[in-house]
Structures are given as C-alpha cells and as structure tokens.
Coordinates of C-alpha atoms and ligand atoms in Angstrom, one line a residue:
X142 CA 48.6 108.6 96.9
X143 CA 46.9 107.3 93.9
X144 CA 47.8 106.9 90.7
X145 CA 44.8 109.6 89.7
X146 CA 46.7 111.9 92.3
X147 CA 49.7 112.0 91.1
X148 CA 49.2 112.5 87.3
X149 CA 46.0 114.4 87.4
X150 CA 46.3 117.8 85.0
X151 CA 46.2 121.1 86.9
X152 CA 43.1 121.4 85.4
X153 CA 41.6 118.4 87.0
X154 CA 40.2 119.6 90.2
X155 CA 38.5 122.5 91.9
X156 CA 35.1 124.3 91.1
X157 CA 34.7 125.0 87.2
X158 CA 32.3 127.3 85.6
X159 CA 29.9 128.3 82.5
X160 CA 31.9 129.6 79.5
X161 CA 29.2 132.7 78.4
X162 CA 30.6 135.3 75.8
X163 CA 34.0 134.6 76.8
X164 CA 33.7 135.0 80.4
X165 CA 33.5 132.2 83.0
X166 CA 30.9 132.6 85.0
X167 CA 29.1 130.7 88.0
X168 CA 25.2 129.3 88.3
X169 CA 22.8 132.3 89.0
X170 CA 22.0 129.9 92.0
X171 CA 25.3 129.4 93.0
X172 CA 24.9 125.8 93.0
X173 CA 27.3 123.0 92.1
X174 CA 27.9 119.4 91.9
X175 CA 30.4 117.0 91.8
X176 CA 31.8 114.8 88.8
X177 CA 33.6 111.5 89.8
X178 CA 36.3 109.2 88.4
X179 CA 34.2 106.2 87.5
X180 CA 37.6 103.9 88.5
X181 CA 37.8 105.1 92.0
X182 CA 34.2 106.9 92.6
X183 CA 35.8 109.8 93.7
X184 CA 35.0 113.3 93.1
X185 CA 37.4 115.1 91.3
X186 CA 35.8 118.5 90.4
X187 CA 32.7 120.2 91.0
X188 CA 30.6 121.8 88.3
X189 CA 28.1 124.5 88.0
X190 CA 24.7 123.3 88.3
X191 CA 23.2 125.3 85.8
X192 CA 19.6 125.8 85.3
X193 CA 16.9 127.4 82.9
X194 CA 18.5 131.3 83.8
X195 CA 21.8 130.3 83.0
X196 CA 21.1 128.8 79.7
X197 CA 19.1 132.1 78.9
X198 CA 22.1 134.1 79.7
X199 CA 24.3 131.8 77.2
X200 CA 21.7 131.3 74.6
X201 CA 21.6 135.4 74.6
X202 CA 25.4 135.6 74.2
X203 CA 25.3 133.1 71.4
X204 CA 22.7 135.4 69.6
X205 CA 24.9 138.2 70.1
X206 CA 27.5 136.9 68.2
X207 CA 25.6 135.1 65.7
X208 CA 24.6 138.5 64.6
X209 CA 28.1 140.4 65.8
X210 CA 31.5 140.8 64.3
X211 CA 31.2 136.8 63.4
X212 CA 28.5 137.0 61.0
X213 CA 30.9 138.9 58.4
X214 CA 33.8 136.4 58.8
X215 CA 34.5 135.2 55.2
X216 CA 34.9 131.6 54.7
X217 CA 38.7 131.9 54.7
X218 CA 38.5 133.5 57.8
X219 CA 36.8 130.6 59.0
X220 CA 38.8 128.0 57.9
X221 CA 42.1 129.3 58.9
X222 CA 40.5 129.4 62.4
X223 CA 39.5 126.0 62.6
X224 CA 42.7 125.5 61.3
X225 CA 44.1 127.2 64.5
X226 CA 41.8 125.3 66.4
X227 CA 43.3 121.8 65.4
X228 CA 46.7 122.9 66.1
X229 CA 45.6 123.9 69.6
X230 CA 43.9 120.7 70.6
X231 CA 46.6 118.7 69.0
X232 CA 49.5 120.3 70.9
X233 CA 47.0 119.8 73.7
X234 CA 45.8 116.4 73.2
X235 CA 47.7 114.1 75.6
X236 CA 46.6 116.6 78.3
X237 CA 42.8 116.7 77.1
X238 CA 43.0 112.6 76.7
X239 CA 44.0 112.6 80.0
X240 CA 41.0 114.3 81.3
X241 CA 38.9 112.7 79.6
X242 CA 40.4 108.9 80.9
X243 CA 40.3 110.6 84.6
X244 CA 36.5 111.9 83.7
X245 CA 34.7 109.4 81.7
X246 CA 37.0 106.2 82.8
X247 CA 38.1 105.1 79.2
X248 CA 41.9 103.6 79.1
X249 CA 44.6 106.0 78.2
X250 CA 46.0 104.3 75.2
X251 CA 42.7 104.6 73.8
X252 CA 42.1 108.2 74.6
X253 CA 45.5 108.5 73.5
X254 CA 44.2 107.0 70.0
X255 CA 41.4 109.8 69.6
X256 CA 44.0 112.4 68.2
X257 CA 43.9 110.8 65.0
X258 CA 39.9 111.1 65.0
X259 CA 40.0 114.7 66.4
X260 CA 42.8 115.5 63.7
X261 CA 40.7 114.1 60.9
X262 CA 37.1 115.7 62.0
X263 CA 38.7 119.0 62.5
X264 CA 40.1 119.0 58.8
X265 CA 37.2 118.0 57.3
X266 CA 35.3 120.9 58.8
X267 CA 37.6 123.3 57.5
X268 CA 37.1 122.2 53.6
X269 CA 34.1 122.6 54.4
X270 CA 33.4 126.4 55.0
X271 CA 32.2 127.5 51.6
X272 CA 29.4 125.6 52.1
X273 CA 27.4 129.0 52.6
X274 CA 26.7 129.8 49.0
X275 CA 25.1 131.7 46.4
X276 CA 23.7 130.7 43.1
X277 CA 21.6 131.7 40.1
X278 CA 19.2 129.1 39.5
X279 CA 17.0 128.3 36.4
X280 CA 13.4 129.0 36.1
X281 CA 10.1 129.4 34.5
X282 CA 9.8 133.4 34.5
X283 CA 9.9 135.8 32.2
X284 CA 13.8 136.6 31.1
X285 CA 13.3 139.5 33.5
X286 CA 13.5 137.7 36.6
X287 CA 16.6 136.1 37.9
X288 CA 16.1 133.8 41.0
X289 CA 18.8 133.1 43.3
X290 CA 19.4 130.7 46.0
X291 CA 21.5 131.3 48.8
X292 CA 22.7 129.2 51.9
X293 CA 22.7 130.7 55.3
X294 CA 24.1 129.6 58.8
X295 CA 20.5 128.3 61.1
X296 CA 21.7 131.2 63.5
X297 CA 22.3 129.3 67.7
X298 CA 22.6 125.7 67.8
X299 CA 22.2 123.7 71.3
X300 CA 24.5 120.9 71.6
X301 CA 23.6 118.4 74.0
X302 CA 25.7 115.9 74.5
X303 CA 26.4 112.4 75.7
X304 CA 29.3 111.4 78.6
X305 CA 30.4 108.2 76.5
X306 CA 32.7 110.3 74.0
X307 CA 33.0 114.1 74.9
X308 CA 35.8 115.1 73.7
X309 CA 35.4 113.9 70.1
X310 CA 31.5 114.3 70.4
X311 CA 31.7 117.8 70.8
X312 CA 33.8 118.2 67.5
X313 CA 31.0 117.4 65.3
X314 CA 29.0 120.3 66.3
X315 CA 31.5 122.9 67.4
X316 CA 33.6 122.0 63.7
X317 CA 30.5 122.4 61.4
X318 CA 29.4 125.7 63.4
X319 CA 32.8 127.3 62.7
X320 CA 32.5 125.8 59.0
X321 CA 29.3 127.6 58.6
X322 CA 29.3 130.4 61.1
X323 CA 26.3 129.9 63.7
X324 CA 27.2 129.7 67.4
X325 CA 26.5 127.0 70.1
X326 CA 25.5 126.7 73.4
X327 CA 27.2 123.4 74.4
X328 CA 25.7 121.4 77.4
X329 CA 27.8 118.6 78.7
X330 CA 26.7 115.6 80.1
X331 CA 26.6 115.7 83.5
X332 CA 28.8 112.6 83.9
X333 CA 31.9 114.0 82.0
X334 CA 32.1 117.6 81.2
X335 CA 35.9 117.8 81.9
X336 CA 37.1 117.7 78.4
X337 CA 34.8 119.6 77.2
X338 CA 35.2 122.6 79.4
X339 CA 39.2 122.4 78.8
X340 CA 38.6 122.1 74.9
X341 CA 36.6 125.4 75.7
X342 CA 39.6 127.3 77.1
X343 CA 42.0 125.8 74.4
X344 CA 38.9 127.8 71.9
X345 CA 39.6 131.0 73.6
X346 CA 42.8 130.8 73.5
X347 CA 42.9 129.6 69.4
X348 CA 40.9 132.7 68.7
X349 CA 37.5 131.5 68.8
X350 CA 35.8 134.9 69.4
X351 CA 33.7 135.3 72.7
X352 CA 30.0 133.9 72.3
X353 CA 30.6 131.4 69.3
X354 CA 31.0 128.4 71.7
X355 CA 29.3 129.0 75.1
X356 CA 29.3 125.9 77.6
X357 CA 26.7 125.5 80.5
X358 CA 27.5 122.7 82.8
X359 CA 24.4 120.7 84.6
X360 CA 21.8 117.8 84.9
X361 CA 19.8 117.3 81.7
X362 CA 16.3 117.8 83.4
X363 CA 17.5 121.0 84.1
X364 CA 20.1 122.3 82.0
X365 CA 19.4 120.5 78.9
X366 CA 15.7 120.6 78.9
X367 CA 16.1 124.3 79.0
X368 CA 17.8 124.9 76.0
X369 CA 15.9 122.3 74.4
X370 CA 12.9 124.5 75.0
X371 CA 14.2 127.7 74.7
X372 CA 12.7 129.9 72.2
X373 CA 16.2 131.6 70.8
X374 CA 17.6 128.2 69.8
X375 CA 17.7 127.5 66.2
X376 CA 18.3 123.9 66.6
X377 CA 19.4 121.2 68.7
X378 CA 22.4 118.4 67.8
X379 CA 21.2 115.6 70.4
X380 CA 22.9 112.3 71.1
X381 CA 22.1 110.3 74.1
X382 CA 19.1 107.9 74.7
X383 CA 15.4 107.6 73.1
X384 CA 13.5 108.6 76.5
X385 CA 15.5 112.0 76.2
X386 CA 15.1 111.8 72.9
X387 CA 11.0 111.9 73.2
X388 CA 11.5 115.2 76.0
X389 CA 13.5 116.8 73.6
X390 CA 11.4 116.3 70.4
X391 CA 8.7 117.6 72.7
X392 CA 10.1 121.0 73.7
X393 CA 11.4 121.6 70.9
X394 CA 7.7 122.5 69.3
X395 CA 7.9 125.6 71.3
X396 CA 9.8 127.2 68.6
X397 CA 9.9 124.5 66.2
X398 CA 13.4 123.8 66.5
X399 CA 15.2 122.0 63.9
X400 CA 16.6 118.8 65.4
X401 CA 19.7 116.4 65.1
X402 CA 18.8 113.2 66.7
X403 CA 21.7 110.1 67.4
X404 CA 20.2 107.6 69.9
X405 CA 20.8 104.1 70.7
X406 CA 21.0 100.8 68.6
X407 CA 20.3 97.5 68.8
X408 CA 22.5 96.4 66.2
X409 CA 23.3 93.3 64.5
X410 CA 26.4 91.9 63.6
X411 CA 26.2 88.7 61.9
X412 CA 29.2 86.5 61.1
X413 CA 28.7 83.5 58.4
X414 CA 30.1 80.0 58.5
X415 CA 32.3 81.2 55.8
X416 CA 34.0 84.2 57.7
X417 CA 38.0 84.7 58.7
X418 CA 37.2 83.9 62.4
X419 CA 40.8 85.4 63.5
X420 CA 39.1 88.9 62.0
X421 CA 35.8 87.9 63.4
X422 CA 36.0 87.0 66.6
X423 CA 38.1 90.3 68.1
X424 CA 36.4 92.4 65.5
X425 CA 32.7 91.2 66.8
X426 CA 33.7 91.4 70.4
X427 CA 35.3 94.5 70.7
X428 CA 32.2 95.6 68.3
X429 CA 30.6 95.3 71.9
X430 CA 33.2 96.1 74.7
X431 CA 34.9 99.0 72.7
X432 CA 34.5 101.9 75.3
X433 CA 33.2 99.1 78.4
X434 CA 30.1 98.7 75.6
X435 CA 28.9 102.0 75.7
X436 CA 29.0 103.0 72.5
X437 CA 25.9 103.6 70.9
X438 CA 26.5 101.3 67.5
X439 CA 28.0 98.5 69.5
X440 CA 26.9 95.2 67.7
X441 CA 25.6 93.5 70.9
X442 CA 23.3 91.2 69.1
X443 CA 25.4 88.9 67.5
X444 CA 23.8 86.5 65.0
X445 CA 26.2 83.5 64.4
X446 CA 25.7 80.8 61.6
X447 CA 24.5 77.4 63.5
X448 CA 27.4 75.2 62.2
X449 CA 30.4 77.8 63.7
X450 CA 28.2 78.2 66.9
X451 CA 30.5 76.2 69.2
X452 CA 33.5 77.0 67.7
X453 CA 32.7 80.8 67.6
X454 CA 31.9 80.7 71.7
X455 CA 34.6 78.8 72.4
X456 CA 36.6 81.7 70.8
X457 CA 34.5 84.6 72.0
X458 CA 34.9 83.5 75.7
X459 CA 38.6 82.8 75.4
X460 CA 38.9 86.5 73.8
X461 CA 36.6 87.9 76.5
X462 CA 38.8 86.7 79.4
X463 CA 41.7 87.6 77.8
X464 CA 41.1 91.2 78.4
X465 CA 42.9 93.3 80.6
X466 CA 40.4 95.5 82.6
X467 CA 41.4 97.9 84.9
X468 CA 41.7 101.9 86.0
X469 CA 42.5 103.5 82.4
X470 CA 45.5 105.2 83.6
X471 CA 47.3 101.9 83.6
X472 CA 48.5 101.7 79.8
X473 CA 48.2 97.9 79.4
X474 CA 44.6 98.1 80.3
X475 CA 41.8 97.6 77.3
X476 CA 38.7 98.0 79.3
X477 CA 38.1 100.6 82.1
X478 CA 34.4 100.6 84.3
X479 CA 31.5 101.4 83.5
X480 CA 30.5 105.7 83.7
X481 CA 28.7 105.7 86.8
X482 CA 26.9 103.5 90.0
X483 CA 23.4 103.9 87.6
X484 CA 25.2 102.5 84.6
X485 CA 26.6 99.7 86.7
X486 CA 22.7 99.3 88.0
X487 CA 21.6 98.7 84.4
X488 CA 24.1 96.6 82.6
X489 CA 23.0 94.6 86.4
X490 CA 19.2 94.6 86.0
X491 CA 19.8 93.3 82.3
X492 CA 21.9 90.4 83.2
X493 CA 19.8 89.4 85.8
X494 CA 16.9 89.5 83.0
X495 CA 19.2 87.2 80.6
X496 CA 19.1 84.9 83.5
X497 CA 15.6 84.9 84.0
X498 CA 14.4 84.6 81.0
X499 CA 16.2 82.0 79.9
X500 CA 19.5 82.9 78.0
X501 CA 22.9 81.2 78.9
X502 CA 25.5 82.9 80.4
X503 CA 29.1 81.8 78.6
X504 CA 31.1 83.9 80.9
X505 CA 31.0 87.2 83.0
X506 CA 27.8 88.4 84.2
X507 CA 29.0 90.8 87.4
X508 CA 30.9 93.3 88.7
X509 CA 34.9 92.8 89.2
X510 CA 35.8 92.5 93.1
X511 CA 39.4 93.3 94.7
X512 CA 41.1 96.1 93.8
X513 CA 38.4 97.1 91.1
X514 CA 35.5 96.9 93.6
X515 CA 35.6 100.4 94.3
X516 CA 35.6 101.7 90.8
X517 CA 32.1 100.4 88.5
X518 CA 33.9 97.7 86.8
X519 CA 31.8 95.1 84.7
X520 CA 33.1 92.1 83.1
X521 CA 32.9 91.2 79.6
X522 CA 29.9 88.8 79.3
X523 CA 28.8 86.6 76.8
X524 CA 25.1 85.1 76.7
X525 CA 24.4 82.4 74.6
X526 CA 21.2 80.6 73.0
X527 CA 19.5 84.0 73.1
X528 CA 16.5 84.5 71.4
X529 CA 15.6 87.5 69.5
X530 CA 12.2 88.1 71.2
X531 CA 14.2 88.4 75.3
X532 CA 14.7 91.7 77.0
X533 CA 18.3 91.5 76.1
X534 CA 18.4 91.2 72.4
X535 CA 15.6 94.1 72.7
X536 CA 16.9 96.7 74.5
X537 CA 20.1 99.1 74.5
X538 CA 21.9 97.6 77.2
X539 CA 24.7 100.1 76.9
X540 CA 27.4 97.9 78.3
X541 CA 30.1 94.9 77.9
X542 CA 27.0 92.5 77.3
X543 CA 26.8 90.6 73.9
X544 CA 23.9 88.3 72.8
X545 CA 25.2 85.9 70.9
X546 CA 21.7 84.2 68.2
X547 CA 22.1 81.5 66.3
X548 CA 20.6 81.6 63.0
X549 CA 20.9 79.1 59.6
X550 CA 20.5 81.5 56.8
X551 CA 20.5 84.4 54.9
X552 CA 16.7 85.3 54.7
X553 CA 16.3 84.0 58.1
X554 CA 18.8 86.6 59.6
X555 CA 18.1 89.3 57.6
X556 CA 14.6 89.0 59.1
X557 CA 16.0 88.1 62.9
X558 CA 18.5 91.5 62.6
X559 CA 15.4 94.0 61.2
X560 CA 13.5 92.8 63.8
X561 CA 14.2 95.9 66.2
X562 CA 12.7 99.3 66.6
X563 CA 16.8 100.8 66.5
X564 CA 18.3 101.0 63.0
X565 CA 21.5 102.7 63.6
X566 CA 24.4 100.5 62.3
X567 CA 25.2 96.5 61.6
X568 CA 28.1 94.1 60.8
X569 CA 29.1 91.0 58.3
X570 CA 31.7 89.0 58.1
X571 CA 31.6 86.6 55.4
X572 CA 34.2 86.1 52.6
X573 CA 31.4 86.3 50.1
X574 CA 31.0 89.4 48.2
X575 CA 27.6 88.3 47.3
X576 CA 26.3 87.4 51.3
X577 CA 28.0 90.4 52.1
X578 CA 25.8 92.7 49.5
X579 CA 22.5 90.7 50.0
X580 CA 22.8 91.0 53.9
X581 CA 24.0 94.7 53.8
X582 CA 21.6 95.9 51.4
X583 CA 18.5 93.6 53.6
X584 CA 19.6 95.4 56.9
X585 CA 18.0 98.6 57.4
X586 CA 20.4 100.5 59.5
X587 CA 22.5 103.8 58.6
X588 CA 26.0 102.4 58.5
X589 CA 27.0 98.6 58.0
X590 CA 31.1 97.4 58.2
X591 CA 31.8 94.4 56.4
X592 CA 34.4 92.4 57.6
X593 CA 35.1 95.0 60.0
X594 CA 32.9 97.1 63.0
X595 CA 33.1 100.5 64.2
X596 CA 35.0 102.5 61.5
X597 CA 34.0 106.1 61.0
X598 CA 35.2 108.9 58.6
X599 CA 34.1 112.3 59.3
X600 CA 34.0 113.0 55.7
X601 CA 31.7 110.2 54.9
X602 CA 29.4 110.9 58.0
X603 CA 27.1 108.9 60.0
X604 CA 23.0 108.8 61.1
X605 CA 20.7 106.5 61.9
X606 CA 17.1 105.1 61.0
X607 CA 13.9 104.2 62.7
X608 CA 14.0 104.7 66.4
X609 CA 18.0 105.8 66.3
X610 CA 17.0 108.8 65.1
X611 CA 17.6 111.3 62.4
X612 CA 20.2 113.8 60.5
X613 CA 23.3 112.9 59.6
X614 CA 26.5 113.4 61.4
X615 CA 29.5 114.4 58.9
X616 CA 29.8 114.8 56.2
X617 CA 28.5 117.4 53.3
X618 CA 24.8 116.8 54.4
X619 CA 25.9 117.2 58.4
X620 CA 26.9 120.8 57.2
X621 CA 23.5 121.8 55.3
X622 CA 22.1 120.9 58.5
X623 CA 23.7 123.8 59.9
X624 CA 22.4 126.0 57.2
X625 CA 18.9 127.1 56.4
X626 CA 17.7 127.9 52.4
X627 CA 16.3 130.4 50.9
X628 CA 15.8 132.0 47.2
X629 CA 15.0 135.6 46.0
X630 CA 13.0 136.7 43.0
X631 CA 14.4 139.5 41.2
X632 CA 12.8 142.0 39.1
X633 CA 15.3 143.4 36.8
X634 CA 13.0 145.6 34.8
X635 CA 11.8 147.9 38.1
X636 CA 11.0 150.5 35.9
Ligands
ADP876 P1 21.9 108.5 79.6 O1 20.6 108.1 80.2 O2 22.7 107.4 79.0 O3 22.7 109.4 80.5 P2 20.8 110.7 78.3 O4 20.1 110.7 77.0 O5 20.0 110.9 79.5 O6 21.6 109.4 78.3 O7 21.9 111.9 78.3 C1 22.5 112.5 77.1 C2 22.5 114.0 77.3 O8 21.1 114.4 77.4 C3 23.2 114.4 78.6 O9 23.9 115.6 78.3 C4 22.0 114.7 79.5 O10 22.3 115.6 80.5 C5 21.0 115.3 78.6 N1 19.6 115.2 79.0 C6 19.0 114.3 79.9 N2 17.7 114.6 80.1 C7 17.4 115.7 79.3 C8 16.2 116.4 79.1 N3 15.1 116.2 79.7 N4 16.3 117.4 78.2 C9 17.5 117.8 77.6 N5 18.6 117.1 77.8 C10 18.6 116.1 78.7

C-alpha cells in the first residue's frame, strides 16, 4: 500500500458527478474520465465528461435561481451565508487540502497553509455584500426629475478555472457571487476538479441554496468552450493560458459576454547590487518554484545587477539543490511534480530550447529518476547568461525554470523587464527607496512586491495588463465586475 492509499479521504475515489440545482447528476452521454495523482500517475477518480448539453442543463438551473427565491435575499442574508460558508470550509479544510495535495500534487504543508488565504478571501466577500446599491444622483434636469442609479448582480457567471490552485481559485468567483447575488456555473479544470467538487458538497451542506453554484466537470474544448459560448451566460471569470484565452474571447461575441481574463506572465524580478541577498535569493527563487513554478506570476525572468552576478548564482544554485522534492504527502517536502505527463513535456521542450539556443544551464534541467520516476517530477533549474530575446525569457514556461539576465542599470532593465507581451506582475529588491519607486513605477505590470514576491490580499485585489489579461481579481472593483449599472429618470410631476 501506498502512502496515497492509506490516507486518501473517503471522498477520494470512485465516479463523481455534475452538481446542477442541487442534484448530482451524470453526463447526458454517460461518459467519464479519469483524474490522476501527478506523484504516482495513478488514477484516483473518474469524472463526468461533460459536454455542450450538460452545460445547457446547468446554465438553465443557474438562471433559475438567479431569478428564484435568491434574487430577494437581502444583503444580510447574504453575508451571514458566506459567513456559514467559511466556517464549513474551515472545519473542513485539512480534509479539502488533502484533496487537493492527492489531486493537483502540491505538498501538504503548503496546502495546509491555504486556510489562512481561504479564511481571508471568504471574509472579505462578506463585507462586501452591500455592494448592490441605490442612489440619487445629481443632474442637469428640471427640479422635477430625480435620477437614480442602481447596482445590480450581471445575472449567471461561468467560472472557468485553472488546475494550478483550485481550491482557492474557485473562491474568488463563488465569494463575490454570494456577495452580490448572481449564480455560477463552475467548470473545473480537467486536471484537478477534486477540491472543487468537495467544496461544492460542503456549499450544500452550509446552505447555499440549489442552483447558486452548479459544477460541470470535463475537458475545456468541450465543457468549457460551451459555456463560454453559451448564450444564457452573463459573463465569464477565466484564468488559464492566452491560446484559451483567444477561444474564449471569441465565443464569447455570441452573446457579448462580459469577460474576466487572468493569463500567464512573463514577469520580471530584478534584484540590485544593493539588495539583502539572504531575503533575495529564497524570496526570488521560490518567486519561481512556489507551486513546482506553476503559478501564473512566478518571476522566472530574473534580471540580476552584473557586479552580484556570481555571487547571486552561486547562492541560487546552492538554494535550488537544497530543496526537498518529493510526493506532497510527505510533510518535509517543498516541491511536489509537475500537474501532468503534457506539463512535464513542456517545462522539457523549453529546456531543451535554453540549450539550443545558447543559455547556460547552472543546475537541473530534467526529470527526477528513482523513486520519483513514476510521478512528473522536475528539478529546480537555473539557466544563466540568458538573453532577453531566447524562447525562454519569452514564453510562459509554467514550471521550476528561472532565467537568470544580467543587466547594469536602472534604465537598462526597466527597458529589458517591459520588453514582453505579458504584464501581469514584477519584483525588486534593493534597499533603495528611490530604485525601488523608479523601477516599480517603469514596470508596466498589475502588481509589483518590493523586497518580497508573491504576496496577495483579497481585499487589495489583483489583474493584469497587456497580454495577461484584464479585470481585476478582489477587491471593491472585482465585485462591480459582478454587477451591471443602470440609472432611471423620474418624472415627479406625472400629472
Ligand atoms: P493549460 O493549457 O495550462 O491547461 P488552459 O488555459 O488550457 O491551461 O486551462 C484553463 C482552463 O480552461 C481549464 O479549466 C480548461 O479546461 C479550460 N479550457 C481549455 N480549453 C478551453 C476552451 N476552448 N474553452 C473554454 N475553456 C477551455
């Protein structure tokens, strides 16, 4: 027996269905697939394979509610629910990190270290359900006329999401449609749906009324591009990659669909000669290998100032090898595999192409052997004398890969880290208050840490620019997102 045997949940296991208006339900084609445990690539459930009729049948339930009982919850209503819903996930969450370490492949104590986050994002949402409002606003009439403006929930929201975070990446969107009262249709990726599925039950059982949060399980060509397209779907909350991206933005004309879009990033972090290396170094590398490096703000192209260059790499690599790898179960591991055989295909092809086109591999660069070889198990690797023009420093790579650029100074690297169609986040480390303001107000990205990486607060919200897409996660503006406008002329003088 394995390890995965013996401390899988009950829930772990079996055939699991569609959540639609409460019920769970099968595909209408009766199909199904299997979902792996990226450390041992074995199956350990199977999931409905649902398609374009499935997804009707959901979206419809969503609408049902939208309009249903729901719509005349008042905000307190609302926020005491969401209220109910954190206390249910939290009493749950060592389970529901569980499933998502046995589903997805990231280490236990870091799952573990996700209730914090889920905690945090659910109590945000609920201060934030008076966000539906009315008020008088000024105008230009005659006194007669009053003009009002009210808020609104958008009505069904699709929520298609990535396999890299599920479990918190699903709170963003279920949290603000509570907060504002629409409904979702949630489709999972088909990598990890696990912990989404069980966070679906915990709903039910929290009082979430049947329809609000629907779940249809399947591949995103079929699944996902359904609700993308489908005509009853008010908008769509996407994160994942820019080629989905471009198929989403596409069906969504049909109806015009308001969209949320989170893709990938290229993004800099750029340490100074100046900078506490004993923050730096871990805080740059595990600005990369966080989550095996796939995380979609990880700092992989690291611009380091020429006269700390060796020193920096003789640090980085040390750090890299130090890091325990292994099946996420183990609590002393830091870094489980990779999510899947095509994951470990890409990070692959992209070292290769570091290779080839002339970048210097510092350590790493393949897949762990013994008693890792059967899960998808990359090693942390570090190229070095990259050049911001190579395949590597240019695309998402989406795993434990870091490009480490050299660069002398400020204007140059301000240039050198714009220099990429992504603009979702970037890093500094310098001691200098100034160097830190010029380079973070010079970086066009949505987010930058200084002196830090990776730090989010639900309240303040996160988004993206240029090819990483649009809308902003959290915070006030993630909620208005969630709510359409509209104002009303009134005649007081009828008569
Ligand atoms: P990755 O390539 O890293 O798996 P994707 O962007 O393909 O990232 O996946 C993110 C989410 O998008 C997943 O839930 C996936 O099923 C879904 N998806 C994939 N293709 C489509 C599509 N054509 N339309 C809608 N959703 C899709």
């Amino acid at each position: 027996m394995t390890a995965t045997d013996t401390t899988s949940p009950a829930f772990v296991g079996g055939s699991k269905r569609h959540l639609m208006g409460g019920q769970w339900r099968a595909s209408v084609s009766g199909l199904e697939f299997d979902t792996e445990n990226p450390s041992t690539a074995r199956a350990i459930a199977r999931l409905a394979r649902g398609g374009a009729a499935d997804v009707d049948l959901a979206v419809k339930e969503a609408r049902r509610a939208f309009e249903g009982e729901w719509s005349r919850w008042t905000p307190y209503q609302r926020q005491r629910l969401i209220l109910h819903v954190h206390d249910q996930l939290e009493k749950h969450f060592d389970e529901l990190a569980l499933i998502e370490t046995l589903d997805m492949g990231a280490p236990l104590a870091g799952t573990k270290g996700l209730k914090d986050r889920m905690s945090k994002t659910l109590l945000f949402y609920a201060s934030q359900t008076n966000a539906c409002t009315t008020e008088t606003l000024s105008n230009s009439l005659p006194g007669t006329y009053m003009t009002l403006g009210h808020k609104a929930p958008i009505g069904v929201v699709g929520g298609i999401v990535p396999w890299n975070a599920p479990l918190i990446g699903q709170l963003w969107i279920i949290g603000a449609a509570l907060a504002t009262g629409c409904t979702v249709v949630l489709k999972p990726a088909e990598d990890a749906s696990l912990s989404i599925l069980r966070t679906a039950e915990l709903l039910l059982e929290a009082g979430v009324p049947p329809g609000v949060i629907n779940v249809v399980t399947g591949y995103g060509p079929e699944a996902g591009a359904a609700l993308a397209e489908h005509r009853d779907v008010d908008r769509i909350a996407f994160t994942g990659s820019i080629e989905t991206a471009r198929q989403i933005v596409a069906a969504s004309a049909v109806n015009v669909k308001r969209l949320q879009l989170e893709l990938g990033g290229k993004s800099p972090d750029i340490v100074f000669a100046d900078a506490n290396l004993d923050l730096a170094v871990p805080g740059a590398a595990m600005g990369v290998y966080t989550n095996s490096g796939q995380v979609c703000v990880a700092g992989s192209r690291l611009f380091v100032q020429r006269a700390i260059q060796r020193e920096f790499v003789d640090r980085l690599k040390e750090f890299s090898r130090s890091l325990r790898i292994g099946n996420g179960l183990d609590p002393q591991v830091q870094l489980g595999p990779l999510i899947s055989q095509r994951q470990l295909d890409r990070v692959t092809k992209y070292v290769d192409l570091g290779n080839r086109e002339g970048a210097r591999l510092a350590v790493g660069g393949g897949r762990l052997g013994g008693d890792l070889a059967q899960g998808y198990f990359f090693e942390p690797t570090v190229f070095t004398d990259v050049r911001n023009d190579m395949t590597i420093a240019r695309e998402e790579i989406f795993g434990p890969v870091i490009s480490v650029i050299p660069f002398d100074d400020i204007d140059e690297v301000i240039r050198l880290a714009n220099d990429t169609p992504y603009g979702l986040a970037g890093g500094v480390w310098t001691r200098s208050a100034a160097t830190a303001h010029l380079v973070s107000r010079g970086i066009k990205a949505g987010t930058i840490w200084v002196n830090s990486y990776g730090l989010l607060d639900p309240a303040v919200g996160f988004g993206g620019c240029k090819m990483s897409g649009y809308g902003w996660k959290g915070g006030a503006e993630h909620i208005e997102g969630f709510l359409y406008r509209k104002v009303v002329y009134m005649n007081l003088t009828p008569d």
